[in-house]
mmCIF file with all atom_site columns, C-alpha atoms in Angstrom:
data_model
loop_
_atom_site.group_PDB
_atom_site.id
_atom_site.type_symbol
_atom_site.label_atom_id
_atom_site.label_alt_id
_atom_site.label_comp_id
_atom_site.label_asym_id
_atom_site.label_entity_id
_atom_site.label_seq_id
_atom_site.pdbx_PDB_ins_code
_atom_site.Cartn_x
_atom_site.Cartn_y
_atom_site.Cartn_z
_atom_site.occupancy
_atom_site.B_iso_or_equiv
_atom_site.pdbx_formal_charge
_atom_site.auth_seq_id
_atom_site.auth_comp_id
_atom_site.auth_asym_id
_atom_site.auth_atom_id
_atom_site.pdbx_PDB_model_num
ATOM 1   C CA . UNK A 1 1   ? 95.097 18.351  21.300 1.00 96.00 ? 174 UNK A CA 1
ATOM 2   C CA . UNK A 1 2   ? 92.412 18.429  23.970 1.00 98.00 ? 175 UNK A CA 1
ATOM 3   C CA . UNK A 1 3   ? 90.944 15.110  25.057 1.00 98.00 ? 176 UNK A CA 1
ATOM 4   C CA . UNK A 1 4   ? 87.426 14.769  26.516 1.00 98.00 ? 177 UNK A CA 1
ATOM 5   C CA . UNK A 1 5   ? 85.891 11.839  28.358 1.00 98.00 ? 178 UNK A CA 1
ATOM 6   C CA . UNK A 1 6   ? 82.298 11.003  27.334 1.00 99.00 ? 179 UNK A CA 1
ATOM 7   C CA . UNK A 1 7   ? 80.214 9.169   29.956 1.00 99.00 ? 180 UNK A CA 1
ATOM 8   C CA . UNK A 1 8   ? 77.529 6.900   28.482 1.00 98.00 ? 181 UNK A CA 1
ATOM 9   C CA . UNK A 1 9   ? 74.636 5.192   30.277 1.00 98.00 ? 182 UNK A CA 1
ATOM 10  C CA . UNK A 1 10  ? 73.695 2.326   27.965 1.00 98.00 ? 183 UNK A CA 1
ATOM 11  C CA . UNK A 1 11  ? 72.269 2.386   24.450 1.00 98.00 ? 184 UNK A CA 1
ATOM 12  C CA . UNK A 1 12  ? 68.795 3.683   23.644 1.00 98.00 ? 185 UNK A CA 1
ATOM 13  C CA . UNK A 1 13  ? 66.749 6.670   24.796 1.00 97.00 ? 186 UNK A CA 1
ATOM 14  C CA . UNK A 1 14  ? 64.335 4.812   27.096 1.00 97.00 ? 187 UNK A CA 1
ATOM 15  C CA . UNK A 1 15  ? 66.820 2.717   29.102 1.00 97.00 ? 188 UNK A CA 1
ATOM 16  C CA . UNK A 1 16  ? 70.299 4.067   28.199 1.00 98.00 ? 189 UNK A CA 1
ATOM 17  C CA . UNK A 1 17  ? 72.082 6.915   26.457 1.00 98.00 ? 190 UNK A CA 1
ATOM 18  C CA . UNK A 1 18  ? 70.119 8.942   23.903 1.00 98.00 ? 191 UNK A CA 1
ATOM 19  C CA . UNK A 1 19  ? 71.942 7.707   20.787 1.00 98.00 ? 192 UNK A CA 1
ATOM 20  C CA . UNK A 1 20  ? 71.534 10.916  18.748 1.00 98.00 ? 193 UNK A CA 1
ATOM 21  C CA . UNK A 1 21  ? 72.867 13.007  21.640 1.00 98.00 ? 194 UNK A CA 1
ATOM 22  C CA . UNK A 1 22  ? 75.817 10.694  22.145 1.00 98.00 ? 195 UNK A CA 1
ATOM 23  C CA . UNK A 1 23  ? 76.757 10.549  18.461 1.00 98.00 ? 196 UNK A CA 1
ATOM 24  C CA . UNK A 1 24  ? 76.294 14.304  17.946 1.00 98.00 ? 197 UNK A CA 1
ATOM 25  C CA . UNK A 1 25  ? 78.612 14.877  20.903 1.00 98.00 ? 198 UNK A CA 1
ATOM 26  C CA . UNK A 1 26  ? 81.298 12.616  19.441 1.00 98.00 ? 199 UNK A CA 1
ATOM 27  C CA . UNK A 1 27  ? 80.864 14.164  16.002 1.00 98.00 ? 200 UNK A CA 1
ATOM 28  C CA . UNK A 1 28  ? 81.127 17.689  17.345 1.00 98.00 ? 201 UNK A CA 1
ATOM 29  C CA . UNK A 1 29  ? 84.245 16.818  19.367 1.00 98.00 ? 202 UNK A CA 1
ATOM 30  C CA . UNK A 1 30  ? 85.841 15.215  16.293 1.00 98.00 ? 203 UNK A CA 1
ATOM 31  C CA . UNK A 1 31  ? 85.000 18.153  14.045 1.00 98.00 ? 204 UNK A CA 1
ATOM 32  C CA . UNK A 1 32  ? 86.526 20.481  16.600 1.00 98.00 ? 205 UNK A CA 1
ATOM 33  C CA . UNK A 1 33  ? 89.825 18.604  16.440 1.00 98.00 ? 206 UNK A CA 1
ATOM 34  C CA . UNK A 1 34  ? 89.504 17.148  19.925 1.00 98.00 ? 207 UNK A CA 1
ATOM 35  C CA . UNK A 1 35  ? 90.103 13.549  20.920 1.00 98.00 ? 208 UNK A CA 1
ATOM 36  C CA . UNK A 1 36  ? 87.662 11.615  23.067 1.00 98.00 ? 209 UNK A CA 1
ATOM 37  C CA . UNK A 1 37  ? 87.283 8.376   24.986 1.00 98.00 ? 210 UNK A CA 1
ATOM 38  C CA . UNK A 1 38  ? 83.932 6.830   25.915 1.00 99.00 ? 211 UNK A CA 1
ATOM 39  C CA . UNK A 1 39  ? 83.349 5.461   29.401 1.00 99.00 ? 212 UNK A CA 1
ATOM 40  C CA . UNK A 1 40  ? 80.431 3.746   31.181 1.00 98.00 ? 213 UNK A CA 1
ATOM 41  C CA . UNK A 1 41  ? 79.869 2.160   34.587 1.00 98.00 ? 214 UNK A CA 1
ATOM 42  C CA . UNK A 1 42  ? 80.137 -1.615  34.708 1.00 98.00 ? 215 UNK A CA 1
ATOM 43  C CA . UNK A 1 43  ? 76.742 -2.044  36.403 1.00 98.00 ? 216 UNK A CA 1
ATOM 44  C CA . UNK A 1 44  ? 73.339 -3.607  35.547 1.00 97.00 ? 217 UNK A CA 1
ATOM 45  C CA . UNK A 1 45  ? 70.731 -1.407  33.837 1.00 97.00 ? 218 UNK A CA 1
ATOM 46  C CA . UNK A 1 46  ? 67.682 -0.535  35.854 1.00 95.00 ? 219 UNK A CA 1
ATOM 47  C CA . UNK A 1 47  ? 65.608 -2.371  33.278 1.00 96.00 ? 220 UNK A CA 1
ATOM 48  C CA . UNK A 1 48  ? 65.421 -3.166  29.549 1.00 96.00 ? 221 UNK A CA 1
ATOM 49  C CA . UNK A 1 49  ? 62.896 -1.387  27.314 1.00 97.00 ? 222 UNK A CA 1
ATOM 50  C CA . UNK A 1 50  ? 61.704 -2.715  23.961 1.00 97.00 ? 223 UNK A CA 1
ATOM 51  C CA . UNK A 1 51  ? 62.072 0.502   21.915 1.00 98.00 ? 224 UNK A CA 1
ATOM 52  C CA . UNK A 1 52  ? 59.706 -0.666  19.224 1.00 97.00 ? 225 UNK A CA 1
ATOM 53  C CA . UNK A 1 53  ? 56.826 -1.259  21.628 1.00 96.00 ? 226 UNK A CA 1
ATOM 54  C CA . UNK A 1 54  ? 57.849 1.118   24.412 1.00 95.00 ? 227 UNK A CA 1
ATOM 55  C CA . UNK A 1 55  ? 57.426 -1.682  26.957 1.00 96.00 ? 228 UNK A CA 1
ATOM 56  C CA . UNK A 1 56  ? 59.693 -2.944  29.727 1.00 95.00 ? 229 UNK A CA 1
ATOM 57  C CA . UNK A 1 57  ? 60.998 -6.444  29.025 1.00 97.00 ? 230 UNK A CA 1
ATOM 58  C CA . UNK A 1 58  ? 60.675 -8.132  32.461 1.00 94.00 ? 231 UNK A CA 1
ATOM 59  C CA . UNK A 1 59  ? 62.632 -11.264 31.471 1.00 95.00 ? 232 UNK A CA 1
ATOM 60  C CA . UNK A 1 60  ? 65.779 -9.465  30.327 1.00 95.00 ? 233 UNK A CA 1
ATOM 61  C CA . UNK A 1 61  ? 68.728 -7.847  32.104 1.00 96.00 ? 234 UNK A CA 1
ATOM 62  C CA . UNK A 1 62  ? 71.577 -5.956  30.425 1.00 97.00 ? 235 UNK A CA 1
ATOM 63  C CA . UNK A 1 63  ? 74.868 -4.341  31.480 1.00 98.00 ? 236 UNK A CA 1
ATOM 64  C CA . UNK A 1 64  ? 75.373 -0.578  31.050 1.00 98.00 ? 237 UNK A CA 1
ATOM 65  C CA . UNK A 1 65  ? 78.983 -0.890  29.894 1.00 98.00 ? 238 UNK A CA 1
ATOM 66  C CA . UNK A 1 66  ? 78.217 -3.651  27.386 1.00 98.00 ? 239 UNK A CA 1
ATOM 67  C CA . UNK A 1 67  ? 75.270 -1.755  25.921 1.00 98.00 ? 240 UNK A CA 1
ATOM 68  C CA . UNK A 1 68  ? 77.169 1.569   25.755 1.00 98.00 ? 241 UNK A CA 1
ATOM 69  C CA . UNK A 1 69  ? 79.917 -0.250  23.808 1.00 98.00 ? 242 UNK A CA 1
ATOM 70  C CA . UNK A 1 70  ? 77.430 -0.384  20.913 1.00 98.00 ? 243 UNK A CA 1
ATOM 71  C CA . UNK A 1 71  ? 77.584 3.392   20.539 1.00 98.00 ? 244 UNK A CA 1
ATOM 72  C CA . UNK A 1 72  ? 81.379 3.491   21.011 1.00 98.00 ? 245 UNK A CA 1
ATOM 73  C CA . UNK A 1 73  ? 81.966 0.778   18.390 1.00 98.00 ? 246 UNK A CA 1
ATOM 74  C CA . UNK A 1 74  ? 83.554 -1.287  21.132 1.00 98.00 ? 247 UNK A CA 1
ATOM 75  C CA . UNK A 1 75  ? 86.134 1.365   22.042 1.00 98.00 ? 248 UNK A CA 1
ATOM 76  C CA . UNK A 1 76  ? 84.999 2.042   25.596 1.00 98.00 ? 249 UNK A CA 1
ATOM 77  C CA . UNK A 1 77  ? 86.379 1.731   29.113 1.00 98.00 ? 250 UNK A CA 1
ATOM 78  C CA . UNK A 1 78  ? 84.798 1.114   32.509 1.00 98.00 ? 251 UNK A CA 1
ATOM 79  C CA . UNK A 1 79  ? 84.621 4.194   34.729 1.00 98.00 ? 252 UNK A CA 1
ATOM 80  C CA . UNK A 1 80  ? 87.054 2.405   37.084 1.00 98.00 ? 253 UNK A CA 1
ATOM 81  C CA . UNK A 1 81  ? 89.738 2.562   34.342 1.00 98.00 ? 254 UNK A CA 1
ATOM 82  C CA . UNK A 1 82  ? 89.908 6.382   34.309 1.00 98.00 ? 255 UNK A CA 1
ATOM 83  C CA . UNK A 1 83  ? 93.370 7.962   34.190 1.00 98.00 ? 256 UNK A CA 1
ATOM 84  C CA . UNK A 1 84  ? 92.317 11.519  35.014 1.00 98.00 ? 257 UNK A CA 1
ATOM 85  C CA . UNK A 1 85  ? 95.580 13.066  33.806 1.00 98.00 ? 258 UNK A CA 1
ATOM 86  C CA . UNK A 1 86  ? 94.745 12.048  30.253 1.00 98.00 ? 259 UNK A CA 1
ATOM 87  C CA . UNK A 1 87  ? 91.630 14.224  30.059 1.00 98.00 ? 260 UNK A CA 1
ATOM 88  C CA . UNK A 1 88  ? 90.812 17.924  29.934 1.00 98.00 ? 261 UNK A CA 1
ATOM 89  C CA . UNK A 1 89  ? 87.074 17.571  30.645 1.00 98.00 ? 262 UNK A CA 1
ATOM 90  C CA . UNK A 1 90  ? 83.967 15.406  30.586 1.00 99.00 ? 263 UNK A CA 1
ATOM 91  C CA . UNK A 1 91  ? 80.644 15.396  28.716 1.00 99.00 ? 264 UNK A CA 1
ATOM 92  C CA . UNK A 1 92  ? 77.581 13.392  29.749 1.00 98.00 ? 265 UNK A CA 1
ATOM 93  C CA . UNK A 1 93  ? 74.845 12.872  27.090 1.00 98.00 ? 266 UNK A CA 1
ATOM 94  C CA . UNK A 1 94  ? 71.262 12.348  28.264 1.00 98.00 ? 267 UNK A CA 1
ATOM 95  C CA . UNK A 1 95  ? 68.617 9.735   27.618 1.00 98.00 ? 268 UNK A CA 1
ATOM 96  C CA . UNK A 1 96  ? 66.683 7.986   30.383 1.00 98.00 ? 269 UNK A CA 1
ATOM 97  C CA . UNK A 1 97  ? 69.798 5.980   31.169 1.00 98.00 ? 270 UNK A CA 1
ATOM 98  C CA . UNK A 1 98  ? 71.230 9.094   32.788 1.00 98.00 ? 271 UNK A CA 1
ATOM 99  C CA . UNK A 1 99  ? 68.209 9.208   35.120 1.00 98.00 ? 272 UNK A CA 1
ATOM 100 C CA . UNK A 1 100 ? 67.843 5.426   35.562 1.00 98.00 ? 273 UNK A CA 1
ATOM 101 C CA . UNK A 1 101 ? 71.392 4.002   35.476 1.00 98.00 ? 274 UNK A CA 1
ATOM 102 C CA . UNK A 1 102 ? 73.785 6.845   36.325 1.00 98.00 ? 275 UNK A CA 1
ATOM 103 C CA . UNK A 1 103 ? 71.390 8.005   39.051 1.00 98.00 ? 276 UNK A CA 1
ATOM 104 C CA . UNK A 1 104 ? 67.831 7.050   40.074 1.00 97.00 ? 277 UNK A CA 1
ATOM 105 C CA . UNK A 1 105 ? 66.103 10.398  39.393 1.00 97.00 ? 278 UNK A CA 1
ATOM 106 C CA . UNK A 1 106 ? 63.548 8.682   37.135 1.00 96.00 ? 279 UNK A CA 1
ATOM 107 C CA . UNK A 1 107 ? 62.283 6.770   40.208 1.00 96.00 ? 280 UNK A CA 1
ATOM 108 C CA . UNK A 1 108 ? 63.083 9.013   43.173 1.00 96.00 ? 281 UNK A CA 1
ATOM 109 C CA . UNK A 1 109 ? 62.988 12.545  41.751 1.00 94.00 ? 282 UNK A CA 1
ATOM 110 C CA . UNK A 1 110 ? 64.469 15.112  44.115 1.00 96.00 ? 283 UNK A CA 1
ATOM 111 C CA . UNK A 1 111 ? 65.379 12.321  46.570 1.00 96.00 ? 284 UNK A CA 1
ATOM 112 C CA . UNK A 1 112 ? 67.529 10.627  43.925 1.00 96.00 ? 285 UNK A CA 1
ATOM 113 C CA . UNK A 1 113 ? 71.053 9.316   44.509 1.00 97.00 ? 286 UNK A CA 1
ATOM 114 C CA . UNK A 1 114 ? 73.921 8.979   42.056 1.00 98.00 ? 287 UNK A CA 1
ATOM 115 C CA . UNK A 1 115 ? 75.328 5.461   41.548 1.00 98.00 ? 288 UNK A CA 1
ATOM 116 C CA . UNK A 1 116 ? 78.567 5.079   43.546 1.00 98.00 ? 289 UNK A CA 1
ATOM 117 C CA . UNK A 1 117 ? 80.930 4.354   40.591 1.00 98.00 ? 290 UNK A CA 1
ATOM 118 C CA . UNK A 1 118 ? 79.393 7.215   38.638 1.00 98.00 ? 291 UNK A CA 1
ATOM 119 C CA . UNK A 1 119 ? 79.743 9.695   41.534 1.00 98.00 ? 292 UNK A CA 1
ATOM 120 C CA . UNK A 1 120 ? 83.354 8.656   42.027 1.00 98.00 ? 293 UNK A CA 1
ATOM 121 C CA . UNK A 1 121 ? 84.097 9.044   38.314 1.00 98.00 ? 294 UNK A CA 1
ATOM 122 C CA . UNK A 1 122 ? 82.538 12.493  37.869 1.00 98.00 ? 295 UNK A CA 1
ATOM 123 C CA . UNK A 1 123 ? 83.812 13.774  41.226 1.00 98.00 ? 296 UNK A CA 1
ATOM 124 C CA . UNK A 1 124 ? 87.380 13.174  40.120 1.00 98.00 ? 297 UNK A CA 1
ATOM 125 C CA . UNK A 1 125 ? 86.889 15.705  37.300 1.00 98.00 ? 298 UNK A CA 1
ATOM 126 C CA . UNK A 1 126 ? 85.234 18.180  39.688 1.00 98.00 ? 299 UNK A CA 1
ATOM 127 C CA . UNK A 1 127 ? 87.957 17.842  42.352 1.00 98.00 ? 300 UNK A CA 1
ATOM 128 C CA . UNK A 1 128 ? 90.580 18.538  39.681 1.00 98.00 ? 301 UNK A CA 1
ATOM 129 C CA . UNK A 1 129 ? 88.738 21.679  38.566 1.00 98.00 ? 302 UNK A CA 1
ATOM 130 C CA . UNK A 1 130 ? 87.991 20.265  35.090 1.00 98.00 ? 303 UNK A CA 1
ATOM 131 C CA . UNK A 1 131 ? 84.995 21.289  33.028 1.00 98.00 ? 304 UNK A CA 1
ATOM 132 C CA . UNK A 1 132 ? 81.934 18.996  32.842 1.00 98.00 ? 305 UNK A CA 1
ATOM 133 C CA . UNK A 1 133 ? 79.134 19.266  30.267 1.00 98.00 ? 306 UNK A CA 1
ATOM 134 C CA . UNK A 1 134 ? 75.646 17.870  30.983 1.00 98.00 ? 307 UNK A CA 1
ATOM 135 C CA . UNK A 1 135 ? 73.124 17.247  28.209 1.00 98.00 ? 308 UNK A CA 1
ATOM 136 C CA . UNK A 1 136 ? 69.299 16.734  28.302 1.00 98.00 ? 309 UNK A CA 1
ATOM 137 C CA . UNK A 1 137 ? 68.254 15.088  31.608 1.00 98.00 ? 310 UNK A CA 1
ATOM 138 C CA . UNK A 1 138 ? 71.871 14.515  32.811 1.00 98.00 ? 311 UNK A CA 1
ATOM 139 C CA . UNK A 1 139 ? 71.925 17.965  34.521 1.00 98.00 ? 312 UNK A CA 1
ATOM 140 C CA . UNK A 1 140 ? 69.655 16.607  37.302 1.00 98.00 ? 313 UNK A CA 1
ATOM 141 C CA . UNK A 1 141 ? 72.909 15.227  38.764 1.00 98.00 ? 314 UNK A CA 1
ATOM 142 C CA . UNK A 1 142 ? 74.444 18.721  39.083 1.00 98.00 ? 315 UNK A CA 1
ATOM 143 C CA . UNK A 1 143 ? 73.068 19.608  42.529 1.00 98.00 ? 316 UNK A CA 1
ATOM 144 C CA . UNK A 1 144 ? 74.099 16.303  44.018 1.00 97.00 ? 317 UNK A CA 1
ATOM 145 C CA . UNK A 1 145 ? 77.577 16.579  42.615 1.00 98.00 ? 318 UNK A CA 1
ATOM 146 C CA . UNK A 1 146 ? 78.359 20.297  43.118 1.00 98.00 ? 319 UNK A CA 1
ATOM 147 C CA . UNK A 1 147 ? 76.181 21.292  46.070 1.00 96.00 ? 320 UNK A CA 1
ATOM 148 C CA . UNK A 1 148 ? 73.985 24.301  46.757 1.00 96.00 ? 321 UNK A CA 1
ATOM 149 C CA . UNK A 1 149 ? 73.780 27.066  44.160 1.00 97.00 ? 322 UNK A CA 1
ATOM 150 C CA . UNK A 1 150 ? 75.227 25.148  41.178 1.00 98.00 ? 323 UNK A CA 1
ATOM 151 C CA . UNK A 1 151 ? 73.677 26.440  37.948 1.00 98.00 ? 324 UNK A CA 1
ATOM 152 C CA . UNK A 1 152 ? 72.219 24.295  35.197 1.00 98.00 ? 325 UNK A CA 1
ATOM 153 C CA . UNK A 1 153 ? 69.312 23.741  32.842 1.00 98.00 ? 326 UNK A CA 1
ATOM 154 C CA . UNK A 1 154 ? 67.028 20.942  31.753 1.00 97.00 ? 327 UNK A CA 1
ATOM 155 C CA . UNK A 1 155 ? 65.135 23.306  29.446 1.00 97.00 ? 328 UNK A CA 1
ATOM 156 C CA . UNK A 1 156 ? 61.737 24.564  30.497 1.00 97.00 ? 329 UNK A CA 1
ATOM 157 C CA . UNK A 1 157 ? 59.950 21.588  32.107 1.00 95.00 ? 330 UNK A CA 1
ATOM 158 C CA . UNK A 1 158 ? 58.529 23.054  35.334 1.00 96.00 ? 331 UNK A CA 1
ATOM 159 C CA . UNK A 1 159 ? 58.377 19.801  37.327 1.00 96.00 ? 332 UNK A CA 1
ATOM 160 C CA . UNK A 1 160 ? 61.962 18.750  36.575 1.00 96.00 ? 333 UNK A CA 1
ATOM 161 C CA . UNK A 1 161 ? 63.202 22.319  37.154 1.00 96.00 ? 334 UNK A CA 1
ATOM 162 C CA . UNK A 1 162 ? 61.440 22.339  40.536 1.00 96.00 ? 335 UNK A CA 1
ATOM 163 C CA . UNK A 1 163 ? 63.184 19.077  41.458 1.00 97.00 ? 336 UNK A CA 1
ATOM 164 C CA . UNK A 1 164 ? 66.523 20.561  40.406 1.00 97.00 ? 337 UNK A CA 1
ATOM 165 C CA . UNK A 1 165 ? 65.859 23.508  42.708 1.00 97.00 ? 338 UNK A CA 1
ATOM 166 C CA . UNK A 1 166 ? 64.631 21.293  45.548 1.00 97.00 ? 339 UNK A CA 1
ATOM 167 C CA . UNK A 1 167 ? 67.974 19.470  45.413 1.00 97.00 ? 340 UNK A CA 1
ATOM 168 C CA . UNK A 1 168 ? 69.809 22.764  45.957 1.00 97.00 ? 341 UNK A CA 1
ATOM 169 C CA . UNK A 1 169 ? 70.583 23.712  42.351 1.00 97.00 ? 342 UNK A CA 1
ATOM 170 C CA . UNK A 1 170 ? 69.926 27.022  40.680 1.00 98.00 ? 343 UNK A CA 1
ATOM 171 C CA . UNK A 1 171 ? 67.872 26.211  37.569 1.00 98.00 ? 344 UNK A CA 1
ATOM 172 C CA . UNK A 1 172 ? 67.830 28.502  34.561 1.00 98.00 ? 345 UNK A CA 1
ATOM 173 C CA . UNK A 1 173 ? 65.335 28.026  31.766 1.00 98.00 ? 346 UNK A CA 1
ATOM 174 C CA . UNK A 1 174 ? 66.933 27.644  28.317 1.00 98.00 ? 347 UNK A CA 1
ATOM 175 C CA . UNK A 1 175 ? 65.804 27.114  24.756 1.00 98.00 ? 348 UNK A CA 1
ATOM 176 C CA . UNK A 1 176 ? 66.866 24.125  22.714 1.00 98.00 ? 349 UNK A CA 1
ATOM 177 C CA . UNK A 1 177 ? 69.709 26.034  21.035 1.00 98.00 ? 350 UNK A CA 1
ATOM 178 C CA . UNK A 1 178 ? 71.004 27.625  24.245 1.00 98.00 ? 351 UNK A CA 1
ATOM 179 C CA . UNK A 1 179 ? 73.527 26.623  26.878 1.00 98.00 ? 352 UNK A CA 1
ATOM 180 C CA . UNK A 1 180 ? 73.791 27.570  30.560 1.00 98.00 ? 353 UNK A CA 1
ATOM 181 C CA . UNK A 1 181 ? 77.279 28.110  31.918 1.00 98.00 ? 354 UNK A CA 1
ATOM 182 C CA . UNK A 1 182 ? 78.300 28.086  35.599 1.00 98.00 ? 355 UNK A CA 1
ATOM 183 C CA . UNK A 1 183 ? 81.701 29.700  35.065 1.00 97.00 ? 356 UNK A CA 1
ATOM 184 C CA . UNK A 1 184 ? 82.732 29.420  38.736 1.00 97.00 ? 357 UNK A CA 1
ATOM 185 C CA . UNK A 1 185 ? 82.204 25.665  38.811 1.00 98.00 ? 358 UNK A CA 1
ATOM 186 C CA . UNK A 1 186 ? 83.001 25.023  35.133 1.00 98.00 ? 359 UNK A CA 1
ATOM 187 C CA . UNK A 1 187 ? 79.600 23.441  34.363 1.00 98.00 ? 360 UNK A CA 1
ATOM 188 C CA . UNK A 1 188 ? 77.943 23.662  30.977 1.00 98.00 ? 361 UNK A CA 1
ATOM 189 C CA . UNK A 1 189 ? 74.433 22.317  30.240 1.00 98.00 ? 362 UNK A CA 1
ATOM 190 C CA . UNK A 1 190 ? 71.939 22.277  27.360 1.00 98.00 ? 363 UNK A CA 1
ATOM 191 C CA . UNK A 1 191 ? 68.392 20.884  26.958 1.00 98.00 ? 364 UNK A CA 1
ATOM 192 C CA . UNK A 1 192 ? 68.808 18.846  23.712 1.00 98.00 ? 365 UNK A CA 1
ATOM 193 C CA . UNK A 1 193 ? 65.963 16.313  23.538 1.00 98.00 ? 366 UNK A CA 1
ATOM 194 C CA . UNK A 1 194 ? 64.275 17.722  26.634 1.00 98.00 ? 367 UNK A CA 1
ATOM 195 C CA . UNK A 1 195 ? 63.016 20.264  24.042 1.00 98.00 ? 368 UNK A CA 1
ATOM 196 C CA . UNK A 1 196 ? 64.278 19.226  20.625 1.00 98.00 ? 369 UNK A CA 1
ATOM 197 C CA . UNK A 1 197 ? 61.742 18.268  17.977 1.00 97.00 ? 370 UNK A CA 1
ATOM 198 C CA . UNK A 1 198 ? 64.406 17.042  15.568 1.00 98.00 ? 371 UNK A CA 1
ATOM 199 C CA . UNK A 1 199 ? 67.984 15.834  15.441 1.00 98.00 ? 372 UNK A CA 1
ATOM 200 C CA . UNK A 1 200 ? 68.998 19.169  13.948 1.00 98.00 ? 373 UNK A CA 1
ATOM 201 C CA . UNK A 1 201 ? 67.453 21.066  16.874 1.00 98.00 ? 374 UNK A CA 1
ATOM 202 C CA . UNK A 1 202 ? 69.239 18.803  19.352 1.00 98.00 ? 375 UNK A CA 1
ATOM 203 C CA . UNK A 1 203 ? 72.521 19.425  17.561 1.00 98.00 ? 376 UNK A CA 1
ATOM 204 C CA . UNK A 1 204 ? 72.147 23.206  17.801 1.00 98.00 ? 377 UNK A CA 1
ATOM 205 C CA . UNK A 1 205 ? 72.667 23.188  21.559 1.00 98.00 ? 378 UNK A CA 1
ATOM 206 C CA . UNK A 1 206 ? 75.061 20.256  21.679 1.00 98.00 ? 379 UNK A CA 1
ATOM 207 C CA . UNK A 1 207 ? 77.499 21.967  19.287 1.00 98.00 ? 380 UNK A CA 1
ATOM 208 C CA . UNK A 1 208 ? 77.485 25.082  21.495 1.00 98.00 ? 381 UNK A CA 1
ATOM 209 C CA . UNK A 1 209 ? 78.032 22.961  24.602 1.00 98.00 ? 382 UNK A CA 1
ATOM 210 C CA . UNK A 1 210 ? 80.979 21.146  23.036 1.00 98.00 ? 383 UNK A CA 1
ATOM 211 C CA . UNK A 1 211 ? 82.498 24.437  21.894 1.00 98.00 ? 384 UNK A CA 1
ATOM 212 C CA . UNK A 1 212 ? 82.182 25.883  25.415 1.00 98.00 ? 385 UNK A CA 1
ATOM 213 C CA . UNK A 1 213 ? 83.548 22.774  27.123 1.00 98.00 ? 386 UNK A CA 1
ATOM 214 C CA . UNK A 1 214 ? 86.617 22.865  24.874 1.00 98.00 ? 387 UNK A CA 1
ATOM 215 C CA . UNK A 1 215 ? 86.974 26.601  25.554 1.00 98.00 ? 388 UNK A CA 1
ATOM 216 C CA . UNK A 1 216 ? 86.933 26.028  29.328 1.00 98.00 ? 389 UNK A CA 1
ATOM 217 C CA . UNK A 1 217 ? 89.136 22.904  29.139 1.00 97.00 ? 390 UNK A CA 1
#
């Protein structure tokens, strides 16, 4: 049985992992007969957003690992606890947490940096030649992780695609139900809620991504 690590970035589209994308990823892995383990960095969130009002809550601070545990039903590990030999690949759902907590793309755009524990975690999969899947906005980390010429997609948003290219990546436009595969580097990406108008649309690409990740694992 193949086992995939899933890297979460909190809980909630505006300040953490996109919950639909995370759950659809876990569901697709389970339906495919694969095992999974959720991980998250044990670091503070950039900020907390009231999802009902869409406003930043200035008086509150939350922890990425503690919040991500909500999605994982408490079965989650800190990125520092990774035993790489246990896993065949990695998938990273999107949500603003990927661009605020895992890296700071939401603030710094093409000058963004990946959080140290996150870079270390993902780089271990890359160094071992293991497949990594990036969903939604998470692919903005691809150029910083893989270097010049790495292929990926965030969908069709021109500004984000330009930033991807400015960081050295090779962006390819994709529809919501499509994936982009960099076979040489074992990277798979899909737009999901960068384009999806419904949970069913998001699932169409996520299922394909999971299938391809398991194929390459």
